[in-house]
Every structure is written in structure tokens, then in C-alpha cells.
Amino acid sequence: MYRSTAVNLARTSKQSARALSSIAKRPALRAALNNLNTLPKTTQSVRGLKKINFAGVEEVVHERADWPREKLLEYFKNDTMALIGYGSQGYGQGLNLRDNGLNVIIGVREGGASWKAAIEDGWVPGENLFPIKEAIAKGTIIMNLLSDAAQSATWPELKPLITEGKTLYFSHGFSPVFKELTKVDPPTNVDVILAAPKGSGRTVRSLFKEGRGINSSYAVWNDVTGKAEERAIALAVAIGSGYIYQTTFEKEVYSDLYGERGCLMGGIHGMFLAQYEVLRENGHSPSEAFNETVEEATQSLYPLIGKYGMDYMYDACSTTARRGALDWYPVFKDNLKPVFQKLYASVRDGSETQRSLDFNSQPNYREELEKELEIIRNMEIWRVGKEVRKLRPENN
């Protein structure tokens, strides 16, 4: 076996030598090969231009593999990312950037709750934790991750600090898109980009730590350097995204506000409550009502949808369950669609933005918010849920 391998290697070497000799005698071919070696890396690699057919619509999707850690370190070697705000997204994106080895600093109000939280997470005052204005002065990429209301309130004093040569980054299109309400008008002489993870900052962090990656969208508001799109994609990977798709600032904020109020939070909570209450009103016990409404959904069926799709879940259920779902989903769709149409219109015309700004800019908004959240905590369905979760084997 070894002799055969040696013979084959020798034969291959001779063939390669003859091929190279042939190329050397053909100037045109030799020139073509030399030109290939001088092509830009983006031309040689097509990974960053993967086109996928989504139900008949072809889209470009960028993946984390397009931007390995070494490439990120090289790309951002001259940058300082000044991450302003240390709420949910600030926490997740900041720690992921730090773990990726990039030069990131945090800017928050000195001595406040976020300042203390950042210190608990290992950020060091004077080293990578600074007051907001000082952080912006040090940064080349200004990542404005303050809350929407705080972005509006602080913009008059922050805008003059975002000077030519810097990049302004958002993770939500809220402030620029509704600038008539927020008064956040980005400078026209800097790149303005967006990378929006499709989940909370806690999820951005947990998926990164698991070696996975959240999906995110990216967009460009203003491209001064000609490199804004590339920088947005690279930053999306750097903060912990697994794959990234293109959108616009407008579409990002419309879909985000709409989804949060609909199926992601508000709508699903309303459906849970309606189903639970009808079961209780018809004599079902709290535990039975919760198990049939929430526990089976979140522990059995929704994971199947997430992993394999709704069609798979239908196939996995009994014929009786399948028949009932097939009969009733059009009823729900027809009755709910007008509600969703009303919701989208409210998002699009700025009503939801105005409502959010009005409430969240009040001096006592935290106290008022806590009152509403306390109502939810005290609802029977969620008090029952606490007890049901204790019964799960993994919690015993």
C-alpha cells in the first residue's frame, strides 16, 4: 500500500511539473493566473453573497462564518466602539464584543444603576467604563443603545459630539425614522448604520455563550465612506449574530413594534388570557387550565414549531387535534386580521411611537410601569404557572 502511494505521489509531482512548464510557455494563461491572485478578497470569496430563495423571493444572507474572529479583529483593529447605555441590548452586545476581543468601552451616567451594573460585569471605570460624553469622545463607532425615550431626551447634547469620521450605530430604527417626534436627526456627514438582533439582549448574550448566534437585520441610513454596509454586517456578527439579512431603518422599526405588540408579546398574552379565562369560567381547575393553555404550548408544541415548522407540528399531532386545528385556524385568522391591520396602521402613522415617548419620558414612568407589571404578576394564570414549573422534573 505504501509503495503504491509513493508511486502515485511521484506520478502526481511529475504531472504538476509538466503542467507548470506548460503554463510558463503560455504567456496569456500565466497572466490570467497572476490576475486571479490580485483580485480583491471579496471577489475571490462568495460566502458573503449567499443567495437563498425564501418562498419564491431571492434574498442575500450573510453568515457568521463570513466574518471569523480573526477577520473581525483585523477589520476593527483601529476602532474603539463606544457603547452608550447598558440596558438589555447594551449588556448583551457589550459583553459579546468584549469576548470577541474588540476594543469596546461603555458610556453611561456615572454612579447610576447602569454604571453599577457595568462594574458588576467587569467593566472598569477609567479603563473601559466612562461617563457618556467622555466615551463618545474616545469612540470611533458610537453605538447608541440608550432606551428610545433616553435617546430622544439626550440627543441635543450628544449630536454635536458625533463628529466627522465617526460612525453612528443603532439597534432600532425608532429614533431616526420617527425623528419628527423624537427629534433625533442623525448627522449627514457620518455613516449611520443599524444592526438589530431579533431578540432581547439577554438572548443575544445567552446564544453567544452557547456557541450559537441570534439572527439579526442590518440597514444603512447614511453612507458617507462607501463602507457603511460592510461595517454594519461586520458589527452585526461582532455583537453575536449567527446570520444577518438586509432591511431598512423604516422596515425594521415597523416590523419590530408591530411584532412586539402582536404575536411576540401582546397578542400571545391576550390569547393565553382569553383561553385560560374561558376554561376557568367553565369549571376547569387552575392547573388544568394552565397546562392546556401555556404549559403544553411552550413545553411541547411551540418547540416543535421552532425546530421543524408548523407543518411538522400538524403531522406530529393526533388526527383529532389536526382536524380541529385545520377547521379553526381560518376562523382565528379572519377575526384577528382586522386587529393586526389596525395595529400596523398605528405603528406606521407614529401613534405607537408617540404613546411610548409620552409614557416613558414621564419622571415617574418606572413607578407607573411597575404598577402595570405587578398586575400581570398577580394574575391567577401566572401565579399558577409558578407552581406548575416547580413540578417539572428538571426543577426537582
mmCIF file of C-alpha atoms in Angstrom, residues 11-390:
data_model
loop_
_atom_site.group_PDB
_atom_site.id
_atom_site.type_symbol
_atom_site.label_atom_id
_atom_site.label_comp_id
_atom_site.label_asym_id
_atom_site.label_seq_id
_atom_site.Cartn_x
_atom_site.Cartn_y
_atom_site.Cartn_z
ATOM 1 C CA ARG A 11 3.456 10.496 -10.765
ATOM 2 C CA THR A 12 1.404 13.455 -9.477
ATOM 3 C CA SER A 13 4.551 15.525 -8.945
ATOM 4 C CA LYS A 14 5.718 14.856 -12.497
ATOM 5 C CA GLN A 15 2.285 15.798 -13.844
ATOM 6 C CA SER A 16 2.303 19.031 -11.828
ATOM 7 C CA ALA A 17 5.784 19.877 -13.080
ATOM 8 C CA ARG A 18 4.703 19.333 -16.689
ATOM 9 C CA ALA A 19 1.597 21.491 -16.129
ATOM 10 C CA LEU A 20 3.647 24.334 -14.656
ATOM 11 C CA SER A 21 6.128 24.074 -17.540
ATOM 12 C CA SER A 22 3.252 24.288 -19.989
ATOM 13 C CA ILE A 23 1.846 27.372 -18.258
ATOM 14 C CA ALA A 24 5.266 29.027 -18.296
ATOM 15 C CA LYS A 25 5.320 28.669 -22.096
ATOM 16 C CA ARG A 26 1.870 30.286 -22.466
ATOM 17 C CA PRO A 27 2.056 33.989 -21.500
ATOM 18 C CA ALA A 28 -1.696 34.605 -21.773
ATOM 19 C CA LEU A 29 -2.548 31.795 -19.346
ATOM 20 C CA ARG A 30 0.235 32.846 -16.988
ATOM 21 C CA ALA A 31 -1.107 36.420 -16.965
ATOM 22 C CA ALA A 32 -4.641 35.226 -16.248
ATOM 23 C CA LEU A 33 -3.477 33.230 -13.228
ATOM 24 C CA ASN A 34 -1.499 36.189 -11.938
ATOM 25 C CA ASN A 35 -4.595 38.358 -12.234
ATOM 26 C CA LEU A 36 -6.595 35.875 -10.154
ATOM 27 C CA ASN A 37 -4.104 36.263 -7.329
ATOM 28 C CA THR A 38 -4.543 40.026 -7.308
ATOM 29 C CA LEU A 39 -8.346 40.034 -7.176
ATOM 30 C CA PRO A 40 -9.897 41.562 -4.033
ATOM 31 C CA LYS A 41 -10.730 39.010 -1.357
ATOM 32 C CA THR A 42 -14.433 39.819 -1.655
ATOM 33 C CA THR A 43 -14.298 38.773 -5.306
ATOM 34 C CA GLN A 44 -12.491 35.521 -4.567
ATOM 35 C CA SER A 45 -14.884 34.536 -1.774
ATOM 36 C CA VAL A 46 -18.616 34.291 -2.401
ATOM 37 C CA ARG A 47 -19.631 33.204 1.094
ATOM 38 C CA GLY A 48 -20.756 36.720 1.927
ATOM 39 C CA LEU A 49 -23.089 36.743 -1.055
ATOM 40 C CA LYS A 50 -25.148 33.649 -0.370
ATOM 41 C CA LYS A 51 -28.494 33.951 -2.118
ATOM 42 C CA ILE A 52 -31.392 31.988 -0.666
ATOM 43 C CA ASN A 53 -34.837 31.523 -2.150
ATOM 44 C CA PHE A 54 -37.404 32.329 0.533
ATOM 45 C CA ALA A 55 -40.735 31.091 -0.825
ATOM 46 C CA GLY A 56 -40.019 32.465 -4.275
ATOM 47 C CA VAL A 57 -38.221 35.634 -3.167
ATOM 48 C CA GLU A 58 -34.443 35.586 -3.529
ATOM 49 C CA GLU A 59 -32.534 37.337 -0.741
ATOM 50 C CA VAL A 60 -28.892 37.749 0.217
ATOM 51 C CA VAL A 61 -27.979 36.336 3.642
ATOM 52 C CA HIS A 62 -24.652 36.864 5.390
ATOM 53 C CA GLU A 63 -23.404 34.304 7.917
ATOM 54 C CA ARG A 64 -21.124 34.400 10.932
ATOM 55 C CA ALA A 65 -18.664 32.180 9.041
ATOM 56 C CA ASP A 66 -18.120 35.079 6.616
ATOM 57 C CA TRP A 67 -16.563 37.060 9.479
ATOM 58 C CA PRO A 68 -14.441 34.771 11.694
ATOM 59 C CA ARG A 69 -12.947 36.300 14.831
ATOM 60 C CA GLU A 70 -9.540 36.862 13.224
ATOM 61 C CA LYS A 71 -11.137 38.813 10.392
ATOM 62 C CA LEU A 72 -13.145 40.935 12.848
ATOM 63 C CA LEU A 73 -10.022 41.736 14.850
ATOM 64 C CA GLU A 74 -8.212 42.841 11.716
ATOM 65 C CA TYR A 75 -11.163 44.824 10.375
ATOM 66 C CA PHE A 76 -11.761 46.752 13.607
ATOM 67 C CA LYS A 77 -8.134 46.995 14.739
ATOM 68 C CA ASN A 78 -8.147 50.813 14.559
ATOM 69 C CA ASP A 79 -11.628 51.288 16.041
ATOM 70 C CA THR A 80 -12.928 51.995 19.518
ATOM 71 C CA MET A 81 -16.571 51.081 19.949
ATOM 72 C CA ALA A 82 -18.234 53.428 22.409
ATOM 73 C CA LEU A 83 -21.372 51.619 23.536
ATOM 74 C CA ILE A 84 -23.742 54.159 25.090
ATOM 75 C CA GLY A 85 -26.275 52.701 27.518
ATOM 76 C CA TYR A 86 -26.120 49.460 29.462
ATOM 77 C CA GLY A 87 -29.655 48.155 29.400
ATOM 78 C CA SER A 88 -30.692 44.837 27.890
ATOM 79 C CA GLN A 89 -29.024 45.306 24.491
ATOM 80 C CA GLY A 90 -26.054 47.195 25.925
ATOM 81 C CA TYR A 91 -25.353 44.335 28.302
ATOM 82 C CA GLY A 92 -25.598 41.601 25.666
ATOM 83 C CA GLN A 93 -23.831 43.345 22.812
ATOM 84 C CA GLY A 94 -21.144 44.855 25.029
ATOM 85 C CA LEU A 95 -20.093 41.586 26.646
ATOM 86 C CA ASN A 96 -20.112 39.778 23.304
ATOM 87 C CA LEU A 97 -17.911 42.444 21.717
ATOM 88 C CA ARG A 98 -15.551 42.217 24.669
ATOM 89 C CA ASP A 99 -15.393 38.426 24.478
ATOM 90 C CA ASN A 100 -14.651 38.701 20.759
ATOM 91 C CA GLY A 101 -11.556 40.680 21.707
ATOM 92 C CA LEU A 102 -12.643 44.003 20.195
ATOM 93 C CA ASN A 103 -11.866 47.394 21.685
ATOM 94 C CA VAL A 104 -15.168 48.350 23.313
ATOM 95 C CA ILE A 105 -15.889 50.872 26.033
ATOM 96 C CA ILE A 106 -19.119 51.613 27.886
ATOM 97 C CA GLY A 107 -20.611 55.074 28.321
ATOM 98 C CA VAL A 108 -23.300 55.573 30.988
ATOM 99 C CA ARG A 109 -24.247 58.094 33.644
ATOM 100 C CA GLU A 110 -21.589 57.948 36.319
ATOM 101 C CA GLY A 111 -22.812 56.478 39.587
ATOM 102 C CA GLY A 112 -26.215 55.421 38.229
ATOM 103 C CA ALA A 113 -27.771 51.953 38.224
ATOM 104 C CA SER A 114 -26.270 51.102 34.816
ATOM 105 C CA TRP A 115 -22.830 52.245 35.967
ATOM 106 C CA LYS A 116 -23.039 49.874 38.944
ATOM 107 C CA ALA A 117 -24.336 47.024 36.768
ATOM 108 C CA ALA A 118 -21.442 47.505 34.335
ATOM 109 C CA ILE A 119 -18.911 47.335 37.172
ATOM 110 C CA GLU A 120 -20.507 44.082 38.364
ATOM 111 C CA ASP A 121 -19.948 42.691 34.861
ATOM 112 C CA GLY A 122 -16.251 43.527 34.958
ATOM 113 C CA TRP A 123 -16.135 46.915 33.240
ATOM 114 C CA VAL A 124 -13.522 49.123 34.900
ATOM 115 C CA PRO A 125 -14.008 52.873 35.445
ATOM 116 C CA GLY A 126 -11.325 54.871 33.659
ATOM 117 C CA GLU A 127 -10.271 51.850 31.614
ATOM 118 C CA ASN A 128 -13.324 50.743 29.628
ATOM 119 C CA LEU A 129 -16.150 52.434 31.557
ATOM 120 C CA PHE A 130 -16.670 56.199 31.221
ATOM 121 C CA PRO A 131 -19.287 58.925 31.508
ATOM 122 C CA ILE A 132 -21.274 59.213 28.278
ATOM 123 C CA LYS A 133 -19.630 62.301 26.763
ATOM 124 C CA GLU A 134 -16.138 61.045 27.518
ATOM 125 C CA ALA A 135 -16.913 57.673 25.923
ATOM 126 C CA ILE A 136 -18.217 59.347 22.759
ATOM 127 C CA ALA A 137 -15.088 61.474 22.535
ATOM 128 C CA LYS A 138 -12.916 58.348 22.710
ATOM 129 C CA GLY A 139 -15.003 56.267 20.299
ATOM 130 C CA THR A 140 -14.841 55.914 16.536
ATOM 131 C CA ILE A 141 -18.037 53.864 16.365
ATOM 132 C CA ILE A 142 -20.766 55.343 18.577
ATOM 133 C CA MET A 143 -23.293 52.641 19.473
ATOM 134 C CA ASN A 144 -26.386 54.437 20.763
ATOM 135 C CA LEU A 145 -28.152 51.754 22.801
ATOM 136 C CA LEU A 146 -29.942 54.055 25.229
ATOM 137 C CA SER A 147 -33.674 53.462 25.571
ATOM 138 C CA ASP A 148 -35.811 55.102 22.884
ATOM 139 C CA ALA A 149 -37.024 57.774 25.292
ATOM 140 C CA ALA A 150 -33.484 58.420 26.577
ATOM 141 C CA GLN A 151 -32.165 58.757 23.014
ATOM 142 C CA SER A 152 -34.716 61.474 22.413
ATOM 143 C CA ALA A 153 -34.001 63.270 25.699
ATOM 144 C CA THR A 154 -30.192 63.249 25.356
ATOM 145 C CA TRP A 155 -29.862 63.892 21.616
ATOM 146 C CA PRO A 156 -29.402 67.700 21.769
ATOM 147 C CA GLU A 157 -26.231 67.311 23.852
ATOM 148 C CA LEU A 158 -24.932 64.160 22.154
ATOM 149 C CA LYS A 159 -25.330 65.121 18.490
ATOM 150 C CA PRO A 160 -22.509 67.746 18.470
ATOM 151 C CA LEU A 161 -20.103 65.080 19.784
ATOM 152 C CA ILE A 162 -20.676 62.764 16.800
ATOM 153 C CA THR A 163 -18.158 64.418 14.537
ATOM 154 C CA GLU A 164 -16.997 63.696 11.012
ATOM 155 C CA GLY A 165 -15.053 60.437 10.763
ATOM 156 C CA LYS A 166 -17.110 58.633 13.388
ATOM 157 C CA THR A 167 -19.814 56.033 12.696
ATOM 158 C CA LEU A 168 -23.221 56.227 14.375
ATOM 159 C CA TYR A 169 -24.832 52.878 15.154
ATOM 160 C CA PHE A 170 -28.344 51.979 16.276
ATOM 161 C CA SER A 171 -30.044 48.675 17.063
ATOM 162 C CA HIS A 172 -33.520 50.022 16.407
ATOM 163 C CA GLY A 173 -34.861 52.330 13.714
ATOM 164 C CA PHE A 174 -37.204 54.047 16.198
ATOM 165 C CA SER A 175 -35.353 57.329 16.781
ATOM 166 C CA PRO A 176 -34.268 58.245 13.215
ATOM 167 C CA VAL A 177 -37.442 57.034 11.473
ATOM 168 C CA PHE A 178 -39.745 58.976 13.773
ATOM 169 C CA LYS A 179 -37.398 61.949 14.043
ATOM 170 C CA GLU A 180 -40.309 64.404 13.826
ATOM 171 C CA LEU A 181 -41.386 63.037 17.212
ATOM 172 C CA THR A 182 -38.052 62.013 18.737
ATOM 173 C CA LYS A 183 -36.037 64.967 17.367
ATOM 174 C CA VAL A 184 -33.174 62.510 16.675
ATOM 175 C CA ASP A 185 -31.850 63.704 13.299
ATOM 176 C CA PRO A 186 -28.582 61.870 12.530
ATOM 177 C CA PRO A 187 -25.657 63.955 11.193
ATOM 178 C CA THR A 188 -25.363 63.904 7.421
ATOM 179 C CA ASN A 189 -21.543 63.795 7.412
ATOM 180 C CA VAL A 190 -21.099 60.410 9.130
ATOM 181 C CA ASP A 191 -22.031 56.822 8.317
ATOM 182 C CA VAL A 192 -25.256 55.852 10.108
ATOM 183 C CA ILE A 193 -25.961 52.131 10.347
ATOM 184 C CA LEU A 194 -28.114 49.623 12.167
ATOM 185 C CA ALA A 195 -27.734 46.050 13.396
ATOM 186 C CA ALA A 196 -30.890 44.810 15.083
ATOM 187 C CA PRO A 197 -30.863 41.455 16.896
ATOM 188 C CA LYS A 198 -34.210 39.699 16.732
ATOM 189 C CA GLY A 199 -34.458 39.132 20.456
ATOM 190 C CA SER A 200 -33.652 40.609 23.836
ATOM 191 C CA GLY A 201 -30.118 41.466 24.870
ATOM 192 C CA ARG A 202 -30.236 38.580 27.339
ATOM 193 C CA THR A 203 -30.909 36.208 24.442
ATOM 194 C CA VAL A 204 -28.147 37.840 22.379
ATOM 195 C CA ARG A 205 -25.785 37.025 25.242
ATOM 196 C CA SER A 206 -27.024 33.517 26.088
ATOM 197 C CA LEU A 207 -26.973 32.288 22.477
ATOM 198 C CA PHE A 208 -23.457 33.685 22.038
ATOM 199 C CA LYS A 209 -22.255 31.852 25.169
ATOM 200 C CA GLU A 210 -23.802 28.641 23.844
ATOM 201 C CA GLY A 211 -21.766 28.987 20.660
ATOM 202 C CA ARG A 212 -24.858 29.773 18.648
ATOM 203 C CA GLY A 213 -25.979 33.120 17.294
ATOM 204 C CA ILE A 214 -29.157 35.144 17.150
ATOM 205 C CA ASN A 215 -30.476 36.265 13.765
ATOM 206 C CA SER A 216 -30.270 39.993 13.090
ATOM 207 C CA SER A 217 -31.156 42.503 10.432
ATOM 208 C CA TYR A 218 -28.901 45.294 9.215
ATOM 209 C CA ALA A 219 -29.542 48.574 7.424
ATOM 210 C CA VAL A 220 -27.835 51.742 6.240
ATOM 211 C CA TRP A 221 -29.301 55.185 6.860
ATOM 212 C CA ASN A 222 -26.379 57.234 5.593
ATOM 213 C CA ASP A 223 -23.275 56.108 3.672
ATOM 214 C CA VAL A 224 -20.541 58.739 3.534
ATOM 215 C CA THR A 225 -17.500 56.470 3.260
ATOM 216 C CA GLY A 226 -18.869 53.874 0.864
ATOM 217 C CA LYS A 227 -18.208 51.241 3.543
ATOM 218 C CA ALA A 228 -21.310 51.641 5.701
ATOM 219 C CA GLU A 229 -22.982 48.405 4.591
ATOM 220 C CA GLU A 230 -19.856 46.321 5.111
ATOM 221 C CA ARG A 231 -19.349 47.848 8.545
ATOM 222 C CA ALA A 232 -22.962 47.143 9.526
ATOM 223 C CA ILE A 233 -22.619 43.484 8.547
ATOM 224 C CA ALA A 234 -19.314 43.117 10.388
ATOM 225 C CA LEU A 235 -20.729 44.737 13.534
ATOM 226 C CA ALA A 236 -23.798 42.503 13.386
ATOM 227 C CA VAL A 237 -21.506 39.468 13.526
ATOM 228 C CA ALA A 238 -19.280 41.045 16.177
ATOM 229 C CA ILE A 239 -22.207 41.532 18.577
ATOM 230 C CA GLY A 240 -23.124 37.851 18.344
ATOM 231 C CA SER A 241 -25.334 37.299 15.302
ATOM 232 C CA GLY A 242 -25.439 33.935 13.551
ATOM 233 C CA TYR A 243 -26.853 35.162 10.268
ATOM 234 C CA ILE A 244 -27.825 38.601 9.015
ATOM 235 C CA TYR A 245 -30.345 39.816 6.464
ATOM 236 C CA GLN A 246 -30.847 43.230 4.929
ATOM 237 C CA THR A 247 -33.658 45.631 5.729
ATOM 238 C CA THR A 248 -34.193 49.389 6.015
ATOM 239 C CA PHE A 249 -34.462 51.540 9.131
ATOM 240 C CA GLU A 250 -38.152 52.033 8.338
ATOM 241 C CA LYS A 251 -38.989 48.371 7.828
ATOM 242 C CA GLU A 252 -37.030 47.367 10.920
ATOM 243 C CA VAL A 253 -38.956 49.655 13.240
ATOM 244 C CA TYR A 254 -42.334 48.953 11.642
ATOM 245 C CA SER A 255 -41.913 45.180 11.897
ATOM 246 C CA ASP A 256 -40.390 45.370 15.375
ATOM 247 C CA LEU A 257 -43.082 47.497 17.014
ATOM 248 C CA TYR A 258 -45.768 45.514 15.207
ATOM 249 C CA GLY A 259 -44.346 42.125 16.229
ATOM 250 C CA GLU A 260 -43.858 43.048 19.900
ATOM 251 C CA ARG A 261 -47.444 44.181 20.177
ATOM 252 C CA GLY A 262 -48.683 41.191 18.193
ATOM 253 C CA CYS A 263 -47.607 37.542 18.194
ATOM 254 C CA LEU A 264 -44.383 38.044 20.147
ATOM 255 C CA MET A 265 -45.830 39.532 23.324
ATOM 256 C CA GLY A 266 -49.109 41.435 23.420
ATOM 257 C CA GLY A 267 -51.142 39.244 21.107
ATOM 258 C CA ILE A 268 -49.976 35.929 22.523
ATOM 259 C CA HIS A 269 -50.526 37.149 26.091
ATOM 260 C CA GLY A 270 -54.057 38.205 25.192
ATOM 261 C CA MET A 271 -54.784 34.796 23.641
ATOM 262 C CA PHE A 272 -53.387 32.972 26.665
ATOM 263 C CA LEU A 273 -55.606 35.014 28.986
ATOM 264 C CA ALA A 274 -58.734 34.564 26.865
ATOM 265 C CA GLN A 275 -58.355 30.784 26.614
ATOM 266 C CA TYR A 276 -57.456 30.398 30.300
ATOM 267 C CA GLU A 277 -60.393 32.505 31.475
ATOM 268 C CA VAL A 278 -62.929 30.575 29.371
ATOM 269 C CA LEU A 279 -61.645 27.282 30.797
ATOM 270 C CA ARG A 280 -61.878 28.597 34.367
ATOM 271 C CA GLU A 281 -65.372 30.014 33.738
ATOM 272 C CA ASN A 282 -66.442 26.543 32.621
ATOM 273 C CA GLY A 283 -65.303 24.812 35.795
ATOM 274 C CA HIS A 284 -61.787 23.667 34.898
ATOM 275 C CA SER A 285 -59.203 23.752 37.664
ATOM 276 C CA PRO A 286 -56.385 26.327 37.610
ATOM 277 C CA SER A 287 -53.755 23.647 36.945
ATOM 278 C CA GLU A 288 -55.727 22.086 34.097
ATOM 279 C CA ALA A 289 -56.445 25.469 32.523
ATOM 280 C CA PHE A 290 -52.777 26.478 32.711
ATOM 281 C CA ASN A 291 -51.486 23.160 31.391
ATOM 282 C CA GLU A 292 -53.840 23.203 28.426
ATOM 283 C CA THR A 293 -53.123 26.858 27.660
ATOM 284 C CA VAL A 294 -49.472 27.570 28.428
ATOM 285 C CA GLU A 295 -47.554 24.512 29.535
ATOM 286 C CA GLU A 296 -48.412 22.261 26.598
ATOM 287 C CA ALA A 297 -47.861 25.140 24.183
ATOM 288 C CA THR A 298 -44.444 26.200 25.464
ATOM 289 C CA GLN A 299 -43.083 22.809 26.504
ATOM 290 C CA SER A 300 -44.413 20.545 23.750
ATOM 291 C CA LEU A 301 -45.847 22.227 20.676
ATOM 292 C CA TYR A 302 -44.037 25.555 20.255
ATOM 293 C CA PRO A 303 -40.594 23.906 20.421
ATOM 294 C CA LEU A 304 -41.694 21.673 17.524
ATOM 295 C CA ILE A 305 -42.701 24.747 15.518
ATOM 296 C CA GLY A 306 -39.393 26.424 16.300
ATOM 297 C CA LYS A 307 -37.323 23.409 15.345
ATOM 298 C CA TYR A 308 -39.268 21.926 12.435
ATOM 299 C CA GLY A 309 -42.141 24.237 11.450
ATOM 300 C CA MET A 310 -45.923 24.400 11.812
ATOM 301 C CA ASP A 311 -46.439 21.740 9.135
ATOM 302 C CA TYR A 312 -44.332 19.294 11.160
ATOM 303 C CA MET A 313 -46.323 20.046 14.301
ATOM 304 C CA TYR A 314 -49.552 19.219 12.470
ATOM 305 C CA ASP A 315 -48.049 15.915 11.335
ATOM 306 C CA ALA A 316 -46.914 15.131 14.887
ATOM 307 C CA CYS A 317 -50.372 15.588 16.451
ATOM 308 C CA SER A 318 -53.338 13.234 16.622
ATOM 309 C CA THR A 319 -55.850 13.163 13.802
ATOM 310 C CA THR A 320 -58.457 14.707 16.116
ATOM 311 C CA ALA A 321 -56.172 17.590 17.099
ATOM 312 C CA ARG A 322 -55.171 18.080 13.481
ATOM 313 C CA ARG A 323 -58.795 18.213 12.315
ATOM 314 C CA GLY A 324 -59.762 20.769 14.928
ATOM 315 C CA ALA A 325 -56.758 22.991 14.205
ATOM 316 C CA LEU A 326 -57.396 22.882 10.459
ATOM 317 C CA ASP A 327 -61.023 23.870 10.991
ATOM 318 C CA TRP A 328 -60.370 26.682 13.465
ATOM 319 C CA TYR A 329 -57.188 28.436 12.326
ATOM 320 C CA PRO A 330 -59.030 30.225 9.459
ATOM 321 C CA VAL A 331 -61.602 31.472 11.981
ATOM 322 C CA PHE A 332 -58.896 32.946 14.187
ATOM 323 C CA LYS A 333 -57.088 34.422 11.184
ATOM 324 C CA ASP A 334 -60.215 36.067 9.776
ATOM 325 C CA ASN A 335 -61.173 37.543 13.142
ATOM 326 C CA LEU A 336 -57.683 38.634 14.129
ATOM 327 C CA LYS A 337 -56.503 40.080 10.815
ATOM 328 C CA PRO A 338 -58.511 43.317 11.212
ATOM 329 C CA VAL A 339 -56.896 43.753 14.649
ATOM 330 C CA PHE A 340 -53.436 43.285 13.132
ATOM 331 C CA GLN A 341 -54.250 45.697 10.313
ATOM 332 C CA LYS A 342 -55.288 48.301 12.883
ATOM 333 C CA LEU A 343 -52.113 47.634 14.853
ATOM 334 C CA TYR A 344 -49.838 48.025 11.809
ATOM 335 C CA ALA A 345 -51.529 51.286 10.861
ATOM 336 C CA SER A 346 -50.995 52.562 14.412
ATOM 337 C CA VAL A 347 -47.297 51.688 14.159
ATOM 338 C CA ARG A 348 -46.872 53.197 10.706
ATOM 339 C CA ASP A 349 -48.515 56.540 11.481
ATOM 340 C CA GLY A 350 -46.420 57.089 14.623
ATOM 341 C CA SER A 351 -49.228 56.642 17.151
ATOM 342 C CA GLU A 352 -47.370 53.847 18.931
ATOM 343 C CA THR A 353 -44.187 55.914 18.954
ATOM 344 C CA GLN A 354 -45.980 58.919 20.457
ATOM 345 C CA ARG A 355 -47.597 56.721 23.091
ATOM 346 C CA SER A 356 -44.238 55.215 24.012
ATOM 347 C CA LEU A 357 -42.476 58.574 24.200
ATOM 348 C CA ASP A 358 -45.262 60.156 26.237
ATOM 349 C CA PHE A 359 -45.262 57.373 28.806
ATOM 350 C CA ASN A 360 -41.559 56.570 29.014
ATOM 351 C CA SER A 361 -40.468 60.200 29.307
ATOM 352 C CA GLN A 362 -42.530 60.835 32.440
ATOM 353 C CA PRO A 363 -40.452 61.367 35.606
ATOM 354 C CA ASN A 364 -42.379 58.603 37.402
ATOM 355 C CA TYR A 365 -42.593 56.184 34.484
ATOM 356 C CA ARG A 366 -40.712 53.439 36.347
ATOM 357 C CA GLU A 367 -43.210 53.535 39.209
ATOM 358 C CA GLU A 368 -46.176 53.523 36.824
ATOM 359 C CA LEU A 369 -44.672 50.689 34.796
ATOM 360 C CA GLU A 370 -44.108 48.662 37.953
ATOM 361 C CA LYS A 371 -47.793 49.011 38.852
ATOM 362 C CA GLU A 372 -48.818 47.521 35.492
ATOM 363 C CA LEU A 373 -46.264 44.718 35.721
ATOM 364 C CA GLU A 374 -47.439 43.920 39.238
ATOM 365 C CA ILE A 375 -50.943 43.393 37.876
ATOM 366 C CA ILE A 376 -49.566 40.769 35.489
ATOM 367 C CA ARG A 377 -47.534 39.069 38.234
ATOM 368 C CA ASN A 378 -50.660 38.790 40.362
ATOM 369 C CA MET A 379 -52.870 37.323 37.624
ATOM 370 C CA GLU A 380 -54.067 33.855 38.546
ATOM 371 C CA ILE A 381 -52.705 32.308 35.348
ATOM 372 C CA TRP A 382 -49.129 33.380 36.085
ATOM 373 C CA ARG A 383 -49.312 32.576 39.798
ATOM 374 C CA VAL A 384 -50.455 29.085 38.796
ATOM 375 C CA GLY A 385 -47.593 28.955 36.311
ATOM 376 C CA LYS A 386 -45.021 29.405 39.075
ATOM 377 C CA GLU A 387 -46.334 26.332 40.840
ATOM 378 C CA VAL A 388 -46.622 24.259 37.659
ATOM 379 C CA ARG A 389 -42.998 24.991 36.714
ATOM 380 C CA LYS A 390 -41.851 23.688 40.076
#
